[in-house]
Coordinates of C-alpha atoms in Angstrom, one line a residue:
M1091 CA -47.2 22.2 -2.1
E1092 CA -50.7 22.8 0.0
K1093 CA -49.4 26.4 0.5
M1094 CA -49.0 26.5 -3.5
R1095 CA -52.2 25.3 -4.5
A1096 CA -53.8 27.6 -2.4
V1097 CA -52.3 30.6 -3.8
I1098 CA -53.1 29.8 -7.6
P1099 CA -56.6 31.1 -7.8
R1100 CA -55.6 34.3 -6.5
L1101 CA -52.7 34.6 -9.1
R1102 CA -55.0 33.5 -11.8
E1103 CA -57.1 36.0 -10.7
E1104 CA -54.5 38.2 -10.5
L1105 CA -53.4 37.8 -14.4
K1106 CA -56.9 39.1 -15.4
D1107 CA -55.6 42.1 -15.1
D1108 CA -53.5 43.3 -18.3
S1109 CA -51.5 45.7 -16.3
T1110 CA -50.1 42.3 -14.1
F1111 CA -50.6 39.9 -17.4
K1112 CA -48.3 41.8 -20.0
P1113 CA -45.1 42.0 -17.7
V1114 CA -45.6 38.4 -17.0
Y1115 CA -46.2 37.6 -20.5
M1116 CA -43.2 39.6 -22.0
F1117 CA -40.7 37.7 -19.1
T1118 CA -42.2 34.3 -20.3
F1119 CA -40.2 34.7 -23.5
N1120 CA -36.7 35.1 -21.8
F1121 CA -37.6 32.3 -19.3
A1122 CA -38.7 30.0 -21.8
R1123 CA -36.1 30.3 -24.2
Q1124 CA -32.9 28.0 -24.4
E1125 CA -29.7 29.8 -23.2
N1126 CA -27.9 31.4 -26.1
Q1127 CA -30.7 31.3 -28.2
K1128 CA -32.7 34.3 -29.5
S1129 CA -35.4 32.8 -30.6
L1130 CA -38.3 30.5 -28.8
A1131 CA -38.6 26.8 -29.8
L1132 CA -41.6 26.7 -32.3
E1133 CA -43.5 23.8 -30.0
T1134 CA -41.8 25.4 -26.7
A1135 CA -43.8 29.3 -27.7
I1136 CA -47.1 27.3 -28.6
A1137 CA -47.5 25.5 -25.1
F1138 CA -46.5 28.8 -23.5
W1139 CA -49.4 30.1 -25.6
Q1140 CA -51.4 27.7 -24.6
L1141 CA -50.8 28.4 -21.0
L1142 CA -51.4 32.1 -21.1
L1143 CA -53.6 32.9 -24.1
T1144 CA -56.4 30.7 -23.9
D1145 CA -58.7 32.8 -22.2
R1146 CA -57.4 35.8 -24.2
F1147 CA -57.0 34.9 -28.0
K1148 CA -60.2 33.3 -29.4
H1149 CA -58.6 32.3 -32.4
L1150 CA -55.5 30.5 -30.7
D1151 CA -55.8 27.1 -32.1
M1152 CA -55.8 28.9 -35.6
W1153 CA -52.8 30.3 -34.9
I1154 CA -51.3 27.3 -33.8
E1155 CA -52.6 25.6 -36.5
F1156 CA -51.0 28.2 -38.9
L1157 CA -47.9 28.3 -37.5
R1158 CA -47.4 24.4 -37.4
E1159 CA -48.7 24.0 -41.3
N1160 CA -47.2 27.1 -42.8
H1161 CA -44.2 28.7 -40.6
G1162 CA -42.4 25.4 -38.7
K1163 CA -39.8 27.9 -37.8
A1164 CA -38.6 29.1 -34.3
I1165 CA -40.7 32.3 -33.0
S1166 CA -38.9 35.5 -32.5
R1167 CA -38.6 38.0 -29.6
D1168 CA -40.4 40.6 -32.1
T1169 CA -43.2 38.2 -33.1
W1170 CA -43.7 37.1 -29.3
N1171 CA -44.1 40.7 -27.9
L1172 CA -46.2 41.8 -30.8
L1173 CA -48.7 39.3 -30.8
L1174 CA -50.2 40.3 -27.5
D1175 CA -50.7 44.0 -29.1
F1176 CA -52.2 42.3 -32.1
I1177 CA -54.7 40.2 -29.8
Q1178 CA -55.7 43.2 -27.6
T1179 CA -56.0 45.8 -30.4
S1180 CA -56.9 43.6 -33.9
G1181 CA -60.6 43.0 -32.7
E1182 CA -62.6 40.0 -32.8
N1183 CA -62.4 38.7 -36.1
F1184 CA -59.6 41.2 -37.2
T1185 CA -61.7 44.0 -37.9
N1186 CA -59.4 46.7 -36.0
Y1187 CA -56.6 44.8 -38.3
D1188 CA -54.2 47.7 -39.8
S1189 CA -52.4 46.1 -42.8
E1190 CA -50.4 49.0 -42.9
G1191 CA -49.1 48.6 -39.3
A1192 CA -45.9 47.4 -38.6
W1193 CA -46.8 43.8 -38.0
P1194 CA -44.1 41.1 -38.4
V1195 CA -44.4 39.5 -41.5
L1196 CA -46.2 35.9 -39.6
I1197 CA -48.9 37.9 -38.2
D1198 CA -49.8 39.6 -41.3
S1199 CA -49.8 36.4 -42.9
F1200 CA -51.6 35.0 -40.4
V1201 CA -54.5 37.6 -40.8
E1202 CA -55.1 36.7 -44.4
Y1203 CA -55.0 33.1 -43.5
A1204 CA -57.8 33.3 -40.7
R1205 CA -59.5 35.7 -42.7
E1206 CA -59.8 33.0 -45.4
E1207 CA -60.8 30.1 -42.7
L1208 CA -63.4 32.3 -41.6
G1209 CA -64.7 33.9 -44.5
V1210 CA -64.5 37.4 -43.2
A1211 CA -63.4 40.3 -46.0
E1212 CA -60.9 42.3 -45.1
T1213 CA -62.0 46.0 -44.5
T1214 CA -61.2 48.8 -46.3
E1215 CA -61.2 52.5 -45.1
S1216 CA -62.8 54.5 -47.6

C-alpha cells in the first residue's frame, strides 16, 4: 500500500499532460460501464467525471446539475468522448463553441442552459 501511495503524486502529475490524460479518459468509459451495456449509468459517469475533470472543466458542477435536472439517462460513448473535446475547444464561457459543429444534442442543450445560467450571450460570427 505504501508503494502505491508513493506513486500517486507522480501519476497525478503525468495526467496533467493532455497526451497522457486523453487515453486514460477514453479508457475510463469501457472500464466503468457494466458488462453488456453500451452506455454508462449517469451516476457512474458523474462519479468518474468528478474524479477526472475537476481540475479541467470549470463548469463541471453546472454540467452535473444540468444532467441530473434535464437528462437523467445513461451517457453514450459519443457524449463521453466528445465532452473532453468540447472542454478543450469551447473556451472558458463557451466563446469558441460552434453551434453548427457535430456536437451531441446533450452538449448543445447544456451550452444553452449554461449560457442562461451564466448570463452569457451567444456569440455570432459576422
